[in-house]
Structure formats: C-alpha cells, structure tokens
Amino acid sequence: GAGVSQSPSNKVTEKGKDVELRCDPISGHTALYWYRQSLGQGLEFLIYFQGNSAPDKSGLPSDRFSAERTGGSVSTLTIQRTQQEDSAVYLCASSLEGLSSYGYTFGSGTRLTVV
Amino acid sequence: AQSVTQLDSHVSVSEGTPVLLRCNYSSSYSPSLFWYVQHPNKGLQLLLKYTSAATLVKGINGFEAEFKKSETSFHLTKPSAHMSDAAEYFCVVSAGFQKLVFGTGTRLLVSP
C-alpha cells in the first residue's frame, strides 16, 4: 500500500481481556517496528522484525505481550489479560531493509484504552 | 548504545519569530539522525534526516537542521514560525540496522 496501515484506530477494552492490534506495512519493506507512546511520554520501542523473524524483542514489557509477522508483511501485536497501564497509542513503522538511512514510515497508530 | 537528549520540554515563540529546538545525541557508530513532528491526534511525520551526506539538512515546511559532530548536536531551526508549526517534535537517532531511539520530545507553542 501507499502507507503503513494500522487497525483498529481506536480500541476500548475491559481489563483482563485480550486484544490484537494489526499493522500492514508498506509493500516491499522488510523491516517492521512496534513502538508504544503513553500519555505525556516519548516513544518506547517494543519489537523489531526483519522479514518474519524478530531479532530484537527487548522492549516487550512483559510476557503478556507478543507479536508475530507472517509472509514478511502483516504483523499482529497481541496483549493478553490487558491492564490499565497498557493504555497507550501503539505505533507501527516500516522501513526498506531496516537500514536506518532509508528512514522509517509510521502508521497513524492504534489508541488502546483499558477500562 | 545510542541516545538523544532534547534539552527543552517546551518552547514558546511568537508567530514570525525564529524557532530553535535543541538536540544532543550519543552514538557509538556513525549515526543517522532524524526529526519527526507529531501534531495533536495525528501520526508521526518525518521532517528531515541526516545520513552522513551534507551536514546542513533541509526538510519540509521550511525547517532545517545542522549536524555538528564536534558538539554532538542536531538542532532544528526555522527562520519564521507559523501557527501551524505548533506540535510535538522528536529528535531521533539510529545507526546501521539499529532501532530508532527517540528523545522525550519538545512541545512547540506558537502564539499570535
């Protein structure tokens, strides 16, 4: 596609429920990143994919968080047993081959609210 | 390891006056540096990037930044602020195949 697409744009869920956030990167971009932006905070790195593998998942805050990528394209970030502190905007970005000089394109994000 | 420090959490200017948003970086490798802008309830937009070519980088909407290795700085400037420039600005560093590392952001306020 022309840009990075994320869905849903907004998600309200009850504490304890599981949620899935989807990212569809720019066609041909092999690198995909998930970041989290909490209210009043900067961007926190979560996980990086190169193709379907995740060489860096150091930012996942707990084992309730997982992510996968299939076909070198769409990625899903899953949060199990959501907690109120999970409320944030989850941003996805993609890049050609992951080399930083190529730059990154971000999606508009999914705003997750846990009530 | 890489990091960026944005020296001001808020900057206030009057419309038509110059803008200076300060950023210092730390990187073990030759870095790529970026400035992103985020308008309220909008996504992140790339303003400009430095990737070891010209040290003075021009971006969109009249913004530019100068890479100064001796000062490890990458400050963002604009000669004349416009009301539409009010937003959050993030300085970002990366190197090679490393992930982006974001600063904590500077909120630019523009008054009439």
mmCIF file of C-alpha atoms in Angstrom:
data_model
loop_
_atom_site.group_PDB
_atom_site.id
_atom_site.type_symbol
_atom_site.label_atom_id
_atom_site.label_comp_id
_atom_site.label_asym_id
_atom_site.label_seq_id
_atom_site.Cartn_x
_atom_site.Cartn_y
_atom_site.Cartn_z
ATOM 1 C CA GLY A 1 0.000 0.000 0.000
ATOM 2 C CA ALA A 2 0.911 3.652 -0.136
ATOM 3 C CA GLY A 3 1.489 3.958 3.592
ATOM 4 C CA VAL A 4 1.589 1.996 6.823
ATOM 5 C CA SER A 5 -1.903 0.984 7.810
ATOM 6 C CA GLN A 6 -2.927 0.166 11.369
ATOM 7 C CA SER A 7 -6.194 -1.186 12.659
ATOM 8 C CA PRO A 8 -8.243 -0.563 14.606
ATOM 9 C CA SER A 9 -7.584 3.144 15.019
ATOM 10 C CA ASN A 10 -9.216 3.068 18.428
ATOM 11 C CA LYS A 11 -9.866 0.186 20.810
ATOM 12 C CA VAL A 12 -11.568 0.244 24.176
ATOM 13 C CA THR A 13 -11.339 -2.984 26.126
ATOM 14 C CA GLU A 14 -12.115 -4.205 29.591
ATOM 15 C CA LYS A 15 -9.314 -5.035 31.975
ATOM 16 C CA GLY A 16 -8.355 -8.682 31.673
ATOM 17 C CA LYS A 17 -9.413 -9.096 28.051
ATOM 18 C CA ASP A 18 -7.030 -9.909 25.197
ATOM 19 C CA VAL A 19 -6.544 -7.524 22.278
ATOM 20 C CA GLU A 20 -4.964 -7.794 18.846
ATOM 21 C CA LEU A 21 -3.513 -4.841 17.002
ATOM 22 C CA ARG A 22 -2.740 -5.091 13.323
ATOM 23 C CA CYS A 23 -0.097 -3.419 11.164
ATOM 24 C CA ASP A 24 0.095 -3.575 7.379
ATOM 25 C CA PRO A 25 3.459 -2.128 6.275
ATOM 26 C CA ILE A 26 4.450 -0.514 3.016
ATOM 27 C CA SER A 27 4.750 -3.135 0.320
ATOM 28 C CA GLY A 28 8.357 -4.292 -0.046
ATOM 29 C CA HIS A 29 9.508 -3.025 3.344
ATOM 30 C CA THR A 30 11.238 -5.907 5.064
ATOM 31 C CA ALA A 31 11.726 -4.213 8.440
ATOM 32 C CA LEU A 32 8.804 -3.571 10.784
ATOM 33 C CA TYR A 33 8.807 -1.952 14.216
ATOM 34 C CA TRP A 34 6.310 -1.598 17.056
ATOM 35 C CA TYR A 35 6.509 1.337 19.434
ATOM 36 C CA ARG A 36 4.303 2.477 22.303
ATOM 37 C CA GLN A 37 3.528 6.064 23.241
ATOM 38 C CA SER A 38 1.979 6.583 26.636
ATOM 39 C CA LEU A 39 0.308 9.838 27.647
ATOM 40 C CA GLY A 40 2.938 12.528 28.065
ATOM 41 C CA GLN A 41 5.758 10.122 27.299
ATOM 42 C CA GLY A 42 8.136 9.632 24.425
ATOM 43 C CA LEU A 43 8.118 6.618 22.185
ATOM 44 C CA GLU A 44 9.081 3.297 23.716
ATOM 45 C CA PHE A 45 10.474 0.578 21.443
ATOM 46 C CA LEU A 46 8.721 -2.769 21.713
ATOM 47 C CA ILE A 47 9.894 -5.144 18.969
ATOM 48 C CA TYR A 48 11.616 -5.227 15.578
ATOM 49 C CA PHE A 49 11.005 -7.666 12.723
ATOM 50 C CA GLN A 50 13.283 -8.361 9.784
ATOM 51 C CA GLY A 51 11.163 -10.449 7.491
ATOM 52 C CA ASN A 52 9.260 -12.869 9.698
ATOM 53 C CA SER A 53 11.863 -13.115 12.433
ATOM 54 C CA ALA A 54 12.262 -10.814 15.413
ATOM 55 C CA PRO A 55 15.955 -10.203 16.126
ATOM 56 C CA ASP A 56 15.131 -7.646 18.797
ATOM 57 C CA LYS A 57 12.163 -8.075 21.110
ATOM 58 C CA SER A 58 13.882 -6.477 24.067
ATOM 59 C CA GLY A 59 11.241 -3.805 24.506
ATOM 60 C CA LEU A 60 8.262 -6.044 25.181
ATOM 61 C CA PRO A 61 7.299 -5.056 28.732
ATOM 62 C CA SER A 62 6.053 -8.456 29.924
ATOM 63 C CA ASP A 63 5.152 -11.939 28.747
ATOM 64 C CA ARG A 64 1.585 -10.707 28.232
ATOM 65 C CA PHE A 65 2.872 -9.005 25.091
ATOM 66 C CA SER A 66 3.666 -10.962 21.939
ATOM 67 C CA ALA A 67 3.921 -10.211 18.252
ATOM 68 C CA GLU A 68 4.175 -12.114 15.041
ATOM 69 C CA ARG A 69 4.662 -11.358 11.394
ATOM 70 C CA THR A 70 3.607 -13.602 8.556
ATOM 71 C CA GLY A 71 4.555 -13.620 4.899
ATOM 72 C CA GLY A 72 7.017 -10.826 5.535
ATOM 73 C CA SER A 73 4.098 -8.453 5.577
ATOM 74 C CA VAL A 74 1.292 -8.027 8.116
ATOM 75 C CA SER A 75 2.160 -8.014 11.801
ATOM 76 C CA THR A 76 -0.074 -8.547 14.810
ATOM 77 C CA LEU A 77 0.708 -7.328 18.317
ATOM 78 C CA THR A 78 -1.233 -9.238 20.960
ATOM 79 C CA ILE A 79 -1.718 -8.133 24.547
ATOM 80 C CA GLN A 80 -3.152 -10.755 26.863
ATOM 81 C CA ARG A 81 -5.022 -10.028 30.082
ATOM 82 C CA THR A 82 -4.864 -6.277 29.489
ATOM 83 C CA GLN A 83 -4.116 -3.953 32.382
ATOM 84 C CA GLN A 84 -4.866 -0.249 32.739
ATOM 85 C CA GLU A 85 -1.178 0.598 32.365
ATOM 86 C CA ASP A 86 -1.337 -0.880 28.855
ATOM 87 C CA SER A 87 -3.418 2.121 27.778
ATOM 88 C CA ALA A 88 -1.366 3.954 25.157
ATOM 89 C CA VAL A 89 -1.036 4.628 21.455
ATOM 90 C CA TYR A 90 0.637 1.720 19.708
ATOM 91 C CA LEU A 91 2.578 2.773 16.625
ATOM 92 C CA CYS A 92 3.904 0.644 13.836
ATOM 93 C CA ALA A 93 6.637 1.675 11.400
ATOM 94 C CA SER A 94 8.220 0.023 8.406
ATOM 95 C CA SER A 95 11.492 0.525 6.600
ATOM 96 C CA LEU A 96 13.222 -0.733 3.483
ATOM 97 C CA GLU A 97 15.591 -3.471 4.707
ATOM 98 C CA GLY A 98 15.890 -1.884 8.144
ATOM 99 C CA LEU A 99 18.879 0.275 7.326
ATOM 100 C CA SER A 100 18.424 3.468 9.272
ATOM 101 C CA SER A 101 19.499 5.738 6.439
ATOM 102 C CA TYR A 102 16.419 4.711 4.499
ATOM 103 C CA GLY A 103 14.180 6.243 7.123
ATOM 104 C CA TYR A 104 11.028 4.894 8.663
ATOM 105 C CA THR A 105 7.391 5.467 7.847
ATOM 106 C CA PHE A 106 4.930 5.372 10.726
ATOM 107 C CA GLY A 107 1.289 4.448 10.732
ATOM 108 C CA SER A 108 -1.328 6.577 12.465
ATOM 109 C CA GLY A 109 -1.408 4.259 15.454
ATOM 110 C CA THR A 110 -3.969 2.362 17.496
ATOM 111 C CA ARG A 111 -5.209 4.155 20.596
ATOM 112 C CA LEU A 112 -5.824 1.472 23.220
ATOM 113 C CA THR A 113 -7.869 2.301 26.286
ATOM 114 C CA VAL A 114 -8.232 -0.299 29.034
ATOM 115 C CA VAL A 115 -11.146 0.381 31.369
ATOM 116 C CA ALA B 1 24.456 2.373 22.681
ATOM 117 C CA GLN B 2 22.666 5.383 21.293
ATOM 118 C CA SER B 3 20.658 8.103 22.929
ATOM 119 C CA VAL B 4 19.312 11.571 22.320
ATOM 120 C CA THR B 5 18.666 14.390 24.737
ATOM 121 C CA GLN B 6 16.156 17.061 23.892
ATOM 122 C CA LEU B 7 17.156 19.941 26.065
ATOM 123 C CA ASP B 8 13.766 21.665 26.297
ATOM 124 C CA SER B 9 10.448 20.019 27.063
ATOM 125 C CA HIS B 10 8.559 23.159 25.940
ATOM 126 C CA VAL B 11 9.497 26.045 23.674
ATOM 127 C CA SER B 12 7.266 29.090 23.217
ATOM 128 C CA VAL B 13 7.668 31.529 20.341
ATOM 129 C CA SER B 14 5.602 34.232 18.697
ATOM 130 C CA GLU B 15 4.422 33.829 15.152
ATOM 131 C CA GLY B 16 7.021 35.176 12.743
ATOM 132 C CA THR B 17 9.987 34.725 15.098
ATOM 133 C CA PRO B 18 12.737 32.093 14.733
ATOM 134 C CA VAL B 19 12.423 28.581 16.125
ATOM 135 C CA LEU B 20 15.270 26.643 17.767
ATOM 136 C CA LEU B 21 14.693 23.149 19.140
ATOM 137 C CA ARG B 22 17.806 21.645 20.657
ATOM 138 C CA CYS B 23 19.006 18.057 20.458
ATOM 139 C CA ASN B 24 22.218 16.346 21.529
ATOM 140 C CA TYR B 25 22.990 12.775 20.608
ATOM 141 C CA SER B 26 25.260 9.967 21.673
ATOM 142 C CA SER B 27 26.198 7.138 19.351
ATOM 143 C CA SER B 28 28.967 4.565 19.179
ATOM 144 C CA TYR B 29 28.630 4.441 15.413
ATOM 145 C CA SER B 30 28.228 6.945 12.637
ATOM 146 C CA PRO B 31 24.602 7.894 13.266
ATOM 147 C CA SER B 32 21.600 8.683 11.198
ATOM 148 C CA LEU B 33 19.599 11.474 12.796
ATOM 149 C CA PHE B 34 16.007 12.438 12.251
ATOM 150 C CA TRP B 35 13.450 14.967 13.342
ATOM 151 C CA TYR B 36 9.828 13.868 13.451
ATOM 152 C CA VAL B 37 6.796 16.044 14.117
ATOM 153 C CA GLN B 38 3.539 14.944 15.698
ATOM 154 C CA HIS B 39 0.508 17.194 15.518
ATOM 155 C CA PRO B 40 -2.283 16.644 18.060
ATOM 156 C CA ASN B 41 -4.058 13.332 17.473
ATOM 157 C CA LYS B 42 -2.026 12.759 14.329
ATOM 158 C CA GLY B 43 0.694 10.300 13.352
ATOM 159 C CA LEU B 44 4.421 10.926 13.246
ATOM 160 C CA GLN B 45 5.688 12.720 10.185
ATOM 161 C CA LEU B 46 9.316 12.809 9.088
ATOM 162 C CA LEU B 47 10.579 16.399 8.893
ATOM 163 C CA LEU B 48 14.143 15.702 7.809
ATOM 164 C CA LYS B 49 17.011 13.261 8.132
ATOM 165 C CA TYR B 50 20.798 13.319 8.232
ATOM 166 C CA THR B 51 22.617 10.288 6.827
ATOM 167 C CA SER B 52 26.275 11.364 6.538
ATOM 168 C CA ALA B 53 25.894 13.468 3.433
ATOM 169 C CA ALA B 54 25.601 17.278 3.752
ATOM 170 C CA THR B 55 25.749 18.467 7.355
ATOM 171 C CA LEU B 56 23.036 21.075 6.785
ATOM 172 C CA VAL B 57 19.815 19.270 6.064
ATOM 173 C CA LYS B 58 16.705 20.916 4.705
ATOM 174 C CA GLY B 59 13.317 19.463 5.451
ATOM 175 C CA ILE B 60 9.686 20.142 4.845
ATOM 176 C CA ASN B 61 7.791 23.290 5.860
ATOM 177 C CA GLY B 62 10.927 25.443 5.974
ATOM 178 C CA PHE B 63 12.679 23.515 8.746
ATOM 179 C CA GLU B 64 16.372 22.667 8.663
ATOM 180 C CA ALA B 65 18.907 21.089 10.977
ATOM 181 C CA GLU B 66 22.678 21.128 11.172
ATOM 182 C CA PHE B 67 24.752 18.109 12.156
ATOM 183 C CA LYS B 68 27.708 19.197 14.304
ATOM 184 C CA LYS B 69 29.895 16.243 15.161
ATOM 185 C CA SER B 70 32.222 18.269 17.416
ATOM 186 C CA GLU B 71 29.249 19.324 19.526
ATOM 187 C CA THR B 72 27.259 16.085 19.070
ATOM 188 C CA SER B 73 24.280 18.247 18.254
ATOM 189 C CA PHE B 74 21.476 18.218 15.693
ATOM 190 C CA HIS B 75 19.412 21.300 16.442
ATOM 191 C CA LEU B 76 16.234 22.043 14.479
ATOM 192 C CA THR B 77 15.620 25.585 13.259
ATOM 193 C CA LYS B 78 13.122 27.595 11.259
ATOM 194 C CA PRO B 79 13.533 31.290 10.422
ATOM 195 C CA SER B 80 9.914 32.271 10.970
ATOM 196 C CA ALA B 81 7.350 30.331 12.993
ATOM 197 C CA HIS B 82 3.827 29.787 11.758
ATOM 198 C CA MET B 83 0.801 28.945 13.870
ATOM 199 C CA SER B 84 0.573 25.590 12.112
ATOM 200 C CA ASP B 85 4.024 24.647 13.459
ATOM 201 C CA ALA B 86 2.604 24.133 16.946
ATOM 202 C CA ALA B 87 3.202 20.436 17.634
ATOM 203 C CA GLU B 88 5.440 17.940 19.414
ATOM 204 C CA TYR B 89 8.885 17.453 17.875
ATOM 205 C CA PHE B 90 11.039 14.374 18.384
ATOM 206 C CA CYS B 91 14.753 14.060 17.757
ATOM 207 C CA VAL B 92 15.704 10.509 16.822
ATOM 208 C CA VAL B 93 18.998 8.634 16.423
ATOM 209 C CA SER B 94 19.803 5.344 14.774
ATOM 210 C CA ALA B 95 22.833 3.606 13.317
ATOM 211 C CA GLY B 96 23.182 0.851 10.791
ATOM 212 C CA PHE B 97 20.441 -1.669 11.370
ATOM 213 C CA GLN B 98 19.732 -0.498 14.900
ATOM 214 C CA LYS B 99 16.289 0.554 16.006
ATOM 215 C CA LEU B 100 15.255 4.197 16.256
ATOM 216 C CA VAL B 101 15.845 5.774 19.641
ATOM 217 C CA PHE B 102 13.555 8.705 20.379
ATOM 218 C CA GLY B 103 14.095 11.730 22.542
ATOM 219 C CA THR B 104 11.427 12.690 25.032
ATOM 220 C CA GLY B 105 10.034 15.374 22.743
ATOM 221 C CA THR B 106 9.760 19.159 22.691
ATOM 222 C CA ARG B 107 6.358 20.792 22.585
ATOM 223 C CA LEU B 108 6.428 23.908 20.411
ATOM 224 C CA LEU B 109 3.865 26.560 21.289
ATOM 225 C CA VAL B 110 3.272 29.408 18.824
ATOM 226 C CA SER B 111 1.403 32.493 19.919
ATOM 227 C CA PRO B 112 -0.152 35.099 17.625
#
